[in-house]
Coordinates of C-alpha atoms in Angstrom, one line a residue:
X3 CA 117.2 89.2 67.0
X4 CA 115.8 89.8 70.3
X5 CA 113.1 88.0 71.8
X6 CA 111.1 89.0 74.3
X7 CA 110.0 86.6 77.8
X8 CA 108.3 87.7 80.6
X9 CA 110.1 89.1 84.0
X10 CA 110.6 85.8 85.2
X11 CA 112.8 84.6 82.0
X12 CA 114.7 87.9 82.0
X13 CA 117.7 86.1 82.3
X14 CA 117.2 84.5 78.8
X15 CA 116.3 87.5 77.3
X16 CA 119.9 88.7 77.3
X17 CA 121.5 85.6 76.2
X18 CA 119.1 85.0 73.8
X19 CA 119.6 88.7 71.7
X20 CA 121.3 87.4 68.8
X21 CA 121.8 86.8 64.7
X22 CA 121.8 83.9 62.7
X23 CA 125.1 81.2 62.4
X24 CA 125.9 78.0 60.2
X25 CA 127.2 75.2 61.4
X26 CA 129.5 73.4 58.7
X27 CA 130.9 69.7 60.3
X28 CA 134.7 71.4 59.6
X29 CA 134.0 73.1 55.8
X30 CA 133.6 76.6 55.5
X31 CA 130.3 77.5 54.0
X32 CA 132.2 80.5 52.3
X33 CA 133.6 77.8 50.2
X34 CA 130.1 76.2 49.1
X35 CA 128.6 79.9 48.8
X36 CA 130.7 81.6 46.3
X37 CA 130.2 80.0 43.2
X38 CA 130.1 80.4 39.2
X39 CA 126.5 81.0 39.8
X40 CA 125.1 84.3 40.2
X41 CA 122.3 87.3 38.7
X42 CA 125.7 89.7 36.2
X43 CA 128.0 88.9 34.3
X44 CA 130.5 90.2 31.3
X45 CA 131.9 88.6 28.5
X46 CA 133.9 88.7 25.9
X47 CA 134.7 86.4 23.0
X48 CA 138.0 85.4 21.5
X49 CA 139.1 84.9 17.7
X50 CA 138.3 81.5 16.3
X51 CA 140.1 79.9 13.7
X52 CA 137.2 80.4 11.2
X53 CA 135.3 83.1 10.0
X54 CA 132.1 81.7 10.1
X55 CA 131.5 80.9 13.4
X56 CA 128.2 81.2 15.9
X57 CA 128.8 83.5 19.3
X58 CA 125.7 82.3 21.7
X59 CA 125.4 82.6 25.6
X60 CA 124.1 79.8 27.3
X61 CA 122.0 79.7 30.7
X62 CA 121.1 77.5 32.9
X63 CA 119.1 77.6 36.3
X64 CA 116.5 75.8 38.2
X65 CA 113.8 79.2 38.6
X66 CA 111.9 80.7 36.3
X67 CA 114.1 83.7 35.2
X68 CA 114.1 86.6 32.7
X69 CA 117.5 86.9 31.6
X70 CA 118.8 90.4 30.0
X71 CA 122.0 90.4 27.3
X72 CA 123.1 93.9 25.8
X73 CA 126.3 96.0 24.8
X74 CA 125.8 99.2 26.5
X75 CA 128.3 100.6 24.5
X76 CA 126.3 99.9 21.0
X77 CA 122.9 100.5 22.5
X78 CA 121.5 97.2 21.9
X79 CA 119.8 94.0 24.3
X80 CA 117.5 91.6 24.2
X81 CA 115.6 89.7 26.5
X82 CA 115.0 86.0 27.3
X83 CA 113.0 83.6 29.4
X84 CA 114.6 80.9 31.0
X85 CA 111.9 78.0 32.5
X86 CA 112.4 76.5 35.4
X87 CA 115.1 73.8 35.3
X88 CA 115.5 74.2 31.9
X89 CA 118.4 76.0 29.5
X90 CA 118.1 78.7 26.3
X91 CA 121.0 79.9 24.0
X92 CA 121.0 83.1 23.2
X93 CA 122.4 83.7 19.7
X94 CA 125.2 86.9 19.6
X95 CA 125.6 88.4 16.2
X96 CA 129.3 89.6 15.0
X97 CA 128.5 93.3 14.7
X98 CA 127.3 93.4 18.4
X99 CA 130.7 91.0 19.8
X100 CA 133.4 91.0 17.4
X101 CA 134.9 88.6 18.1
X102 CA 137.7 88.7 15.0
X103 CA 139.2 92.5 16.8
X104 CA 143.2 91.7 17.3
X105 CA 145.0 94.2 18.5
X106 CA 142.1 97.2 18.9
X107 CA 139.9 98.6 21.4
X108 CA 136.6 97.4 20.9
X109 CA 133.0 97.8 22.2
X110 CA 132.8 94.0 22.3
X111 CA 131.8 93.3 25.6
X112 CA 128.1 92.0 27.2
X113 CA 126.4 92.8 30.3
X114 CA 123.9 89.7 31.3
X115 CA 122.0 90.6 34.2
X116 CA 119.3 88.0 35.2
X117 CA 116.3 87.8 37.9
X118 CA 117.4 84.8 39.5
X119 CA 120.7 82.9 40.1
X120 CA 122.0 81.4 36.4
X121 CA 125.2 79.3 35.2
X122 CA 126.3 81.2 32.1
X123 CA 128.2 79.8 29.4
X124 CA 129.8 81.1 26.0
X125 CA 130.0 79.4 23.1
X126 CA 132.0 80.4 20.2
X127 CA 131.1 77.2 17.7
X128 CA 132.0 76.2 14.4
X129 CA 132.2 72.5 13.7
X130 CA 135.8 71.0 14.1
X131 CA 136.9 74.4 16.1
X132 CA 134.9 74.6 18.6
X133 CA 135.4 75.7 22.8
X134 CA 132.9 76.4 25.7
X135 CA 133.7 78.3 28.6
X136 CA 131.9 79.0 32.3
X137 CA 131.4 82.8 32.8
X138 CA 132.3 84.1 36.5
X139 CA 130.2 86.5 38.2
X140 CA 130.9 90.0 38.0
X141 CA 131.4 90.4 42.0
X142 CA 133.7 87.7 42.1
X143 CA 136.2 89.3 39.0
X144 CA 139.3 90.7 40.3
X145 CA 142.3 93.1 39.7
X146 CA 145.2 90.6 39.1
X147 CA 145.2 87.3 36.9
X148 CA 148.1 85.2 35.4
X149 CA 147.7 84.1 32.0
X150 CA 147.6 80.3 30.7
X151 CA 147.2 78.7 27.4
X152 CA 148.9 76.0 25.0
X153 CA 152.3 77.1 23.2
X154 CA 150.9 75.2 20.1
X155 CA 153.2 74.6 16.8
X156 CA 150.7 77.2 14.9
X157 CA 150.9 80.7 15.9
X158 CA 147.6 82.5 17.9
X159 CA 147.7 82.3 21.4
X160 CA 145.5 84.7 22.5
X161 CA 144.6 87.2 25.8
X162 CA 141.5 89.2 26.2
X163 CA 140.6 91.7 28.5
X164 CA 137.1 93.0 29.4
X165 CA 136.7 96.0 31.4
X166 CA 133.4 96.4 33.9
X167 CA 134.8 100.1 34.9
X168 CA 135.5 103.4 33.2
X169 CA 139.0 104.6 33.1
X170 CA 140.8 100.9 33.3
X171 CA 144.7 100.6 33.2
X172 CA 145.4 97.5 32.2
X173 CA 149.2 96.1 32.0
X174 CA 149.8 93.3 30.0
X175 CA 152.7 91.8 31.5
X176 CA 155.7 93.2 29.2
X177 CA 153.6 92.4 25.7
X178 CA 150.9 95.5 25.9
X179 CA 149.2 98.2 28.1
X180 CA 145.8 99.6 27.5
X181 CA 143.1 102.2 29.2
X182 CA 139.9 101.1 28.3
X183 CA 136.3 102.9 29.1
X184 CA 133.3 100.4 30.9
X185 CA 132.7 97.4 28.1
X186 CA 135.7 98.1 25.6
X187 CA 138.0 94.8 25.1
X188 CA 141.1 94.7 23.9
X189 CA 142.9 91.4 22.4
X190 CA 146.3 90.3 21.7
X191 CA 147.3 87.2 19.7
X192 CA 150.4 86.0 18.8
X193 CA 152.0 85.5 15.5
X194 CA 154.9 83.0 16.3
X195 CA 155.1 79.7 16.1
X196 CA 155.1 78.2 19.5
X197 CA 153.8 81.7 20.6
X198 CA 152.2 81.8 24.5
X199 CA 151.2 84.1 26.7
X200 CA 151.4 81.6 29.8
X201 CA 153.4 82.7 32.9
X202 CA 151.9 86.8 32.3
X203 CA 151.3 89.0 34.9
X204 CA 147.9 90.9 33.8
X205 CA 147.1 93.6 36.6
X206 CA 145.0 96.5 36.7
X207 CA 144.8 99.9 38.8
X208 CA 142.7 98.2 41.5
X209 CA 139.6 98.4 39.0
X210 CA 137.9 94.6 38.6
X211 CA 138.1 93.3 35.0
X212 CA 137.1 90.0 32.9
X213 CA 140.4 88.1 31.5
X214 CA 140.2 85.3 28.7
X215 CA 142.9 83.1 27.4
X216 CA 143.2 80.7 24.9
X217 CA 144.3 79.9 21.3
X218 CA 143.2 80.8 17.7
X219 CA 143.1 77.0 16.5
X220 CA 146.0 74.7 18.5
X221 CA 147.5 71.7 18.0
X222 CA 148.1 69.1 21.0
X223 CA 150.5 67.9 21.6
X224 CA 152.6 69.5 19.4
X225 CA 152.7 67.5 15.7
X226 CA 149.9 65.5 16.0
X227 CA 146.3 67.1 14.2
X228 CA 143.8 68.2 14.3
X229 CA 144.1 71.8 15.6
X230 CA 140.9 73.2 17.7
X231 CA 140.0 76.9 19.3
X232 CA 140.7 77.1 23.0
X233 CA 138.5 79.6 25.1
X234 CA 138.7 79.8 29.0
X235 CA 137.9 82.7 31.5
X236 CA 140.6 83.4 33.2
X237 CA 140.4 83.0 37.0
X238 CA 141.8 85.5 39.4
X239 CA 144.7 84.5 41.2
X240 CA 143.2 84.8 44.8
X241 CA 141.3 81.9 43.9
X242 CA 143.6 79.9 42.7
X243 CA 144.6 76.8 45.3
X244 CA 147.2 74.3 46.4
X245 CA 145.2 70.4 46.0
X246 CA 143.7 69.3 42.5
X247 CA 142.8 65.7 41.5
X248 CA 142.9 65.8 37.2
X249 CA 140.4 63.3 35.9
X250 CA 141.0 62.2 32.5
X251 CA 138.6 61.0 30.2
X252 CA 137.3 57.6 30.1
X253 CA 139.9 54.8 28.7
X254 CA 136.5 52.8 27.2
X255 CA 136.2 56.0 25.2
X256 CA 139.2 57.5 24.2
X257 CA 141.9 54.5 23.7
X258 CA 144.9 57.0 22.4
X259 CA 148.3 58.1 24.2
X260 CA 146.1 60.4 26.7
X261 CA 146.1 64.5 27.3
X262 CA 148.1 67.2 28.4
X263 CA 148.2 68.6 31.9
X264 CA 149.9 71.9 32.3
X265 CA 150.2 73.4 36.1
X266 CA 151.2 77.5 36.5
X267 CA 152.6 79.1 39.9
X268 CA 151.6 82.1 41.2
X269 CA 155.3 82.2 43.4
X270 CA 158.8 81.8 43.5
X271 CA 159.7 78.3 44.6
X272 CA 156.6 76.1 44.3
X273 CA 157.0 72.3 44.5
X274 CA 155.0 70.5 42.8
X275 CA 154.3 66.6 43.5
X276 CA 152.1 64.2 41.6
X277 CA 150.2 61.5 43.7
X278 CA 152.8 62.1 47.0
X279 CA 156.3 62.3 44.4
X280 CA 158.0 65.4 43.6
X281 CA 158.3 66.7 40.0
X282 CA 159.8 69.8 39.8
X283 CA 160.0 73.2 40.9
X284 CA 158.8 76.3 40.0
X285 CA 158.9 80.2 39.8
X286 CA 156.6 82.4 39.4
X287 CA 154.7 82.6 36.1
X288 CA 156.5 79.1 35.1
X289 CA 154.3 76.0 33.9
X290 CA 154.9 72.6 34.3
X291 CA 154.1 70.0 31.7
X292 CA 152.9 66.2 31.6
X293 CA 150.8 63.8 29.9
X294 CA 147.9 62.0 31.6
X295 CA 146.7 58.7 30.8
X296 CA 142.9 57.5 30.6
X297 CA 141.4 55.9 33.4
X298 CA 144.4 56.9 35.4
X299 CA 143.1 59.6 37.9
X300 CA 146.2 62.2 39.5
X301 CA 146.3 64.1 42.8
X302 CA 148.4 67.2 42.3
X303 CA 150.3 69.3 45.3
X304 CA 151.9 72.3 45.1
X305 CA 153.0 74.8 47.8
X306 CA 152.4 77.7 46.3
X307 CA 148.8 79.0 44.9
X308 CA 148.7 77.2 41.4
X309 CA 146.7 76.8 38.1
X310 CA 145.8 73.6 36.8
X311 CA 144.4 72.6 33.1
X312 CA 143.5 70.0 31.5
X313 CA 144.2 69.9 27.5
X314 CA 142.6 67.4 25.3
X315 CA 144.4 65.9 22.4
X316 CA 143.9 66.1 18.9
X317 CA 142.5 63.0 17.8
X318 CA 146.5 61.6 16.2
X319 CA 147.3 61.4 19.8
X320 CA 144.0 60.6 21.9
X321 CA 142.2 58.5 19.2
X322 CA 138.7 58.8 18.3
X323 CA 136.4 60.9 19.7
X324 CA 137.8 64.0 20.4
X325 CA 139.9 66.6 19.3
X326 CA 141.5 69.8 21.5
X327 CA 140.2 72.0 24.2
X328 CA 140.6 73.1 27.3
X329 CA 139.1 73.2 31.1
X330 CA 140.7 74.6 33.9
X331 CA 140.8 72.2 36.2
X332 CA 139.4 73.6 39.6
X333 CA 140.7 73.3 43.2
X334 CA 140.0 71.0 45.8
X335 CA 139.8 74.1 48.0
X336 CA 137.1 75.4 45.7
X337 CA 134.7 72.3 46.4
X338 CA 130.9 73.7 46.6
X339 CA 128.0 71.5 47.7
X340 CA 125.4 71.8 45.1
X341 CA 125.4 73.0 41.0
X342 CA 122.7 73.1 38.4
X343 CA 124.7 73.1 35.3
X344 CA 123.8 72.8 31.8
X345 CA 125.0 69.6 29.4
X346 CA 125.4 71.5 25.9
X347 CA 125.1 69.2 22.9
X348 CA 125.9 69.3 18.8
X349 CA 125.4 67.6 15.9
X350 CA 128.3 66.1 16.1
X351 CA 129.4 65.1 19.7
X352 CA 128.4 61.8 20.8
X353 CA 129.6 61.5 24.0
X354 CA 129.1 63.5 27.2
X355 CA 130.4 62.9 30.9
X356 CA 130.4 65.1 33.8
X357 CA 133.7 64.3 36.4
X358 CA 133.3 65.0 39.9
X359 CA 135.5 65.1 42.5
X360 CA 134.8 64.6 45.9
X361 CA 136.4 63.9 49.7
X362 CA 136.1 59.8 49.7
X363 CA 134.1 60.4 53.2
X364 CA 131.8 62.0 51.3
X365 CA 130.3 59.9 48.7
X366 CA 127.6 58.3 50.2
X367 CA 126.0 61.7 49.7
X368 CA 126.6 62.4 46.0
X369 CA 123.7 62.5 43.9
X370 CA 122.9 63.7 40.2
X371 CA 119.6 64.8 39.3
X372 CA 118.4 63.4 42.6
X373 CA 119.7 60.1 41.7
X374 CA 122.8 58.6 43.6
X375 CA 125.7 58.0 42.7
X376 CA 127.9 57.0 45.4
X377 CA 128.3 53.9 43.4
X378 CA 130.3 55.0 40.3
X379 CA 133.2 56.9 42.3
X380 CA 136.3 54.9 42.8
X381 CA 139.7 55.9 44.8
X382 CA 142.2 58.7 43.8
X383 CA 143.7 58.2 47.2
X384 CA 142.6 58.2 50.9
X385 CA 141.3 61.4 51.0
X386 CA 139.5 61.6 47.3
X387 CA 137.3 59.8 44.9
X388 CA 136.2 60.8 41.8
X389 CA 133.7 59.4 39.2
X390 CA 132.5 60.0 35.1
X391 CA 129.4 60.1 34.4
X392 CA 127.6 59.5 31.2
X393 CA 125.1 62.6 31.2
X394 CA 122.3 63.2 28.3
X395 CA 122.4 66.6 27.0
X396 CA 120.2 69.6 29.0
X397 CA 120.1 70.8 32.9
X398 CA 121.6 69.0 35.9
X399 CA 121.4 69.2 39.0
X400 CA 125.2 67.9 41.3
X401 CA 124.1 67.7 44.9
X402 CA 126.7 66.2 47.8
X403 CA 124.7 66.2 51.4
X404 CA 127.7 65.5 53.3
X405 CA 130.5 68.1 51.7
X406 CA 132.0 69.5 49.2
X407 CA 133.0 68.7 45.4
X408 CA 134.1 69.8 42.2
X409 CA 133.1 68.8 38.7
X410 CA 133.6 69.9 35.2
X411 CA 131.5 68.6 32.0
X412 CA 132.7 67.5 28.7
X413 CA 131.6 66.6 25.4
X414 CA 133.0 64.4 22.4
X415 CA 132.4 63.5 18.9
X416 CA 134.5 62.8 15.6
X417 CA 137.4 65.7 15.5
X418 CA 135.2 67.2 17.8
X419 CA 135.0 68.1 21.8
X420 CA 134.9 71.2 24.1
X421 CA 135.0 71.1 28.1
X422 CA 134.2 73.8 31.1
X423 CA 133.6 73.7 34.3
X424 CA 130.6 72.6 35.8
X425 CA 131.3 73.3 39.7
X426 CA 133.4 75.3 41.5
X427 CA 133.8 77.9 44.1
X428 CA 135.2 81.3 44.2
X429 CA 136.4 81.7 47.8
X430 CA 139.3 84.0 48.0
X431 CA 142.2 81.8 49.0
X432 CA 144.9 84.4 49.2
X433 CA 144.6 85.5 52.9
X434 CA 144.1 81.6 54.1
X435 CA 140.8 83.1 56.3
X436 CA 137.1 82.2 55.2
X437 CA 135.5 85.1 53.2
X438 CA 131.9 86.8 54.2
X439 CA 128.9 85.7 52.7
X440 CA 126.4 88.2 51.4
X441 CA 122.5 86.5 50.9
X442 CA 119.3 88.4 49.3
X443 CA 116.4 88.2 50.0
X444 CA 113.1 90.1 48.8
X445 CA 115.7 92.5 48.0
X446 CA 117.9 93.1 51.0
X447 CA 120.9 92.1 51.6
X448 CA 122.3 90.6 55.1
X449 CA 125.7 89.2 55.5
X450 CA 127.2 86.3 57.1
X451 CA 131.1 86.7 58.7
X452 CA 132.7 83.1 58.2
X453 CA 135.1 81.9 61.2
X454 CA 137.8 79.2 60.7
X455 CA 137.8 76.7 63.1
X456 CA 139.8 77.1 66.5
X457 CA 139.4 76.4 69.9
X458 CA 139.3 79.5 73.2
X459 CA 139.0 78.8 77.2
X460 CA 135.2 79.1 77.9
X461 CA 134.1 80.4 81.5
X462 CA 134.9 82.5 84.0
X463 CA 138.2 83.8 82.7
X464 CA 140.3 86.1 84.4
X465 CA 139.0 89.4 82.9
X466 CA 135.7 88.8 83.8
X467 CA 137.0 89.7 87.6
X468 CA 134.5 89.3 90.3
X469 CA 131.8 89.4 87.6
X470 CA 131.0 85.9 86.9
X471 CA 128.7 83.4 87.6
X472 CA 128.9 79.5 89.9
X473 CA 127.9 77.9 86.9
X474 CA 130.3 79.6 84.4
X475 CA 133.3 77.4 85.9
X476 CA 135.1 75.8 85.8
X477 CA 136.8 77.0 83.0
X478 CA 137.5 74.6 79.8
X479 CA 138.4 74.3 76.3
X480 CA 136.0 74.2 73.8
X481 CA 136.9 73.1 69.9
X482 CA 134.7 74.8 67.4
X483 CA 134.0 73.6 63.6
X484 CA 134.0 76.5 61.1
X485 CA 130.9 78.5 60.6
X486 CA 129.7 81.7 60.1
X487 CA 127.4 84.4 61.9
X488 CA 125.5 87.2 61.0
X489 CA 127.5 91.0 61.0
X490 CA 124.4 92.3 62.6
X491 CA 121.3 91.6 64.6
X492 CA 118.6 90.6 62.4
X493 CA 117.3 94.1 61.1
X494 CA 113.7 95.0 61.0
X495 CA 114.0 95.3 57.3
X496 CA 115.3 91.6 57.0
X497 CA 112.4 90.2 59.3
X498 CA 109.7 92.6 57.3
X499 CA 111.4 90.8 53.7
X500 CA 111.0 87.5 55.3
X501 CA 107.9 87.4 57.4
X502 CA 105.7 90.1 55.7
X503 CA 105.0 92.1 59.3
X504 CA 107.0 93.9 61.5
X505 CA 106.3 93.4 65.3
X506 CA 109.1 95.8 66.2
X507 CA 107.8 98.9 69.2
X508 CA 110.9 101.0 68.6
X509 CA 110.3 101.3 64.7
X510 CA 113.5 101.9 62.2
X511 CA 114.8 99.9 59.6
X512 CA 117.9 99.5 60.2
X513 CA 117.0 98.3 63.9
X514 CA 117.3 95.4 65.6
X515 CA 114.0 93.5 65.6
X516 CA 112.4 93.0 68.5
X517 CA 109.1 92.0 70.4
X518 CA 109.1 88.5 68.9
X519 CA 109.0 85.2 70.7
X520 CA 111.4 82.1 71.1
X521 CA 108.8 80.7 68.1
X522 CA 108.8 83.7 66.3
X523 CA 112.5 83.4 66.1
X524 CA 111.8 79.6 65.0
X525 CA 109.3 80.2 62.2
X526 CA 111.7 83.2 61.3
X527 CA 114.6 80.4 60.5
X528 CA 112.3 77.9 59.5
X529 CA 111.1 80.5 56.4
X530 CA 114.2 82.0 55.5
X531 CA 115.4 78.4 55.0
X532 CA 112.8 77.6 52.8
X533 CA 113.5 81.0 50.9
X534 CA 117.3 80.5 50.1
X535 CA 117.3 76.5 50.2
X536 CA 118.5 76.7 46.0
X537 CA 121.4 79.0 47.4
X538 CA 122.1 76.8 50.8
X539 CA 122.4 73.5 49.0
X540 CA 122.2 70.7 52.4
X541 CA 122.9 73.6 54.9
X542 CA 120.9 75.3 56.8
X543 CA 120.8 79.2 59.2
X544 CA 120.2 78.2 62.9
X545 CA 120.5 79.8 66.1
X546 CA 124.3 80.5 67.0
X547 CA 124.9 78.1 70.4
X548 CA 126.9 79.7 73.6
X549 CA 130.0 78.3 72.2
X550 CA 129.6 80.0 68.5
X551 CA 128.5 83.4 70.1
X552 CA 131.4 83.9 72.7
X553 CA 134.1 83.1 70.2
X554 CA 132.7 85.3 67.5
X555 CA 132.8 87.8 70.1
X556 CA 135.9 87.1 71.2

């Protein structure tokens, strides 16, 4: 943005042409920005153990929204409305997501597009086998996942894969290979006895897909009843991270022998420990295995990029309520600062808790519906906290003004429970750097380059020469938290979208905007603020300092 002074500021004028910068107190904002929420989406559904059962979508958001559902491959959609800080389910009928296809192509797979940002969930219900999962956005679906699910005593561990693109290769680690067209699916399901799937490579030929894992109707732990469907989106394996804290469910509630945790590398030689103590190690593709009591929180390391889920008992080995299914549990990394999220309820679950997970420096500013609840966390170690909370069914709204957290939501009833996540990010952990942030607004798009934190020598440096100024030394270190900055100079197009007018002489779209004041620059921020505050959560755009500017440049 430049902004325009009279002659005797002209100084200012060049140190003041500039773009817009966040300021994060040490967290990346790439890590709070790219979340389970977003405006598309595919799914797919896997096979449940009974014929009979109900395939809905559910959404959640906090904005009025018209939400759009349809197999382009069948030629069919509907429309919903979603009110604001509300929920709907939208009911899927067989013949448009079959859901019962082993071992075919199908057309089985939905587009949702929506006007504003939404949580989407599937459901695939039928009481006694029943599983919820979250559903990522399309833009964050990658080319390479490794599969997880239960090796349960009954065969029908399952793998589905959804492809977005025409002319899909898909390789299913040594078990399958298929080419499938945009919105074909294609599931496998095995027919063994202690059949899995966990540990395989699924890649494609560069083209983003959908992957879900899971099981027909399992039993956990092995030998003890009742079995129940599991259903999880897979998540790619650049997301996957190196810190998780597994919360259990509450010992008040469930007074059994507790539930399974099962952790998956992504490398050769991954150590695992559990609260500071090593376990094992692993290779690539290999799971390890343990069971965790109620009321007894875990922090989990590995040093390799890992996968971490939690399995729920059948009700023989966790008690009453409850009965299997499975959440993935997400990363520490992969904390996010605000989630509206819905709290899905049947006729037969009685109990339902959200856990959240948060740094311990943090929870002063952890709220729920804007109610806080700093109160309820408790210690996992130094560094975390977590805390359950008992949530009615319907929207909610997680909100941490200080950081980062993670949550997922669960429900229980008699032989009865299903779990997904609730909050988590989807920053690309693969390359170790913070990922760019793209923002809309009024229909254009501006982006944001993140920065990791650092440090550089500020002031007259040597390659400056003889050009340099008295009061740019001496020269000193200056330490910089992580934050990001626009690509670009606020366009024309961007300030038109925000502001309604454009006070621009040297007209172009794709211009920088000028012939605005320091306030115009002010009200600019001020408005935009306003205009993406569900998307920014407790952070705000400013005006990048000295500091920020030279070592973006740099």
């Amino acid at each position: 943005m430049t902004v325009r002074f009279h002659k005797q500021n002209k100084i200012a004028l060049y140190a003041l042409i500039m773009t817009l910068c966040f300021s994060f107190n040490n967290i990346s904002y790439c890590q709070s920005i790219s979340t389970t929420q977003g405006k598309d989406f595919w799914v797919m559904f896997l096979n449940n153990n009974d014929t009979a059962t109900s395939l809905s979508l559910i959404a959640a958001g906090n904005k009025n929204t018209i939400i759009t559902v349809e197999n382009p491959n069948l030629n069919w959609s509907t429309t919903v409305n979603l009110s604001s800080d509300g929920h709907v389910i939208i009911p899927i009928s067989l013949k448009m997501c079959n859901s019962k296809l082993v071992n075919k192509i199908g057309n089985c797979g939905l587009h949702v597009t929506s006007t504003e940002n939404i949580s989407l969930y599937a459901s695939n219900f039928k009481s006694y086998t029943y599983d919820i999962t979250t559903i990522l956005p399309t833009i964050k679906l990658k080319s390479y996942y490794i599969s997880q699910d239960y090796p349960s005593l009954l065969p029908g561990a399952e793998l589905g894969v959804l492809a977005i693109m025409d002319s899909t290769f898909i390789k299913i680690g040594d078990f399958d290979s298929v080419l499938l067209m945009g919105g074909q699916t294609y599931q496998i399901q095995s027919v063994s006895s202690t059949g899995t799937y966990s540990g395989t490579a699924v890649i494609s030929n560069n083209k983003p897909f959908a992957m879900f894992q899971g099981h027909k109707c399992a039993v956990i732990p092995d030998g003890y009843q009742a079995c129940d469907h599991l259903y999880e989106q897979s998540i790619p394996v650049d997301y996957w991270g190196r810190e998780f804290v597994v919360t259990p469910v509450p010992n008040s509630v469930r007074k059994g022998k507790g539930d399974v945790v099962r952790i998956t590398s992504s490398q050769d030689n991954c150590i695992v420990k559990r609260n500071g103590k090593r376990k094992t190690t692993l290779k690539k593709g290999e799971t390890y295995e343990y069971i965790i009591h109620y009321g007894e929180a875990e922090f989990i390391e590995t040093t390799e990029p890992a996968t971490t889920c939690l399995y729920f008992s059948g009700c023989e080995h966790g008690g009453d309520p409850g009965d299997p299914a499975s959440v993935i549990v997400p990363p520490v990394e992969q904390g996010v600062p605000y989630v509206t999220f819905d709290a899905y309820n049947t006729s037969v679950t009685k109990y339902h808790y959200v856990n959240i997970v948060t740094n311990t420096d943090n929870v002063k500013g952890m709220t729920i519906d804007g109610k806080d609840i700093s109160q309820e966390f408790k210690k996992v170690n130094s560094a975390h906290s977590y805390a359950t909370i008992s949530v009615t069914p319907g929207t909610h709204t997680i909100e941490n003004c200080n950081g980062n957290f993670i949550a997922f939501f669960y429900g229980l009833g008699l032989y009865e429970s299903y779990a997904y996540t609730a909050g988590m990010g989807l920053k690309d952990l693969s390359s170790g750097q913070p990922e760019n942030i793209e923002f809309e607004v009024n229909g254009q798009v501006f982006e944001m380059v993140c920065l990791g934190s650092g440090s550089f020598i500020m002031g007259a440096t040597p390659e400056q020469g003889i050009d340099l100024r008295l009061n740019e030394r001496p020269t000193h270190e200056v330490k910089l938290s992580s934050f990001c900055i626009g690509k670009y100079e606020v366009t024309q197009s961007l300030y038109k979208a925000v502001m309604g007018k454009n006070p621009s002489l040297f007209q172009g779209d794709n211009l920088p905007v000028e012939n605005v004041s320091w306030i115009d620059c002010l009200n600019f921020i001020t408005k935009l603020n306003d205009m993406l505050r569900d998307q920014l959560g407790n952070r705000k755009f400013a005006l990048p300092s000295e500091a920020q500017w030279e070592f973006a440049a740099r």
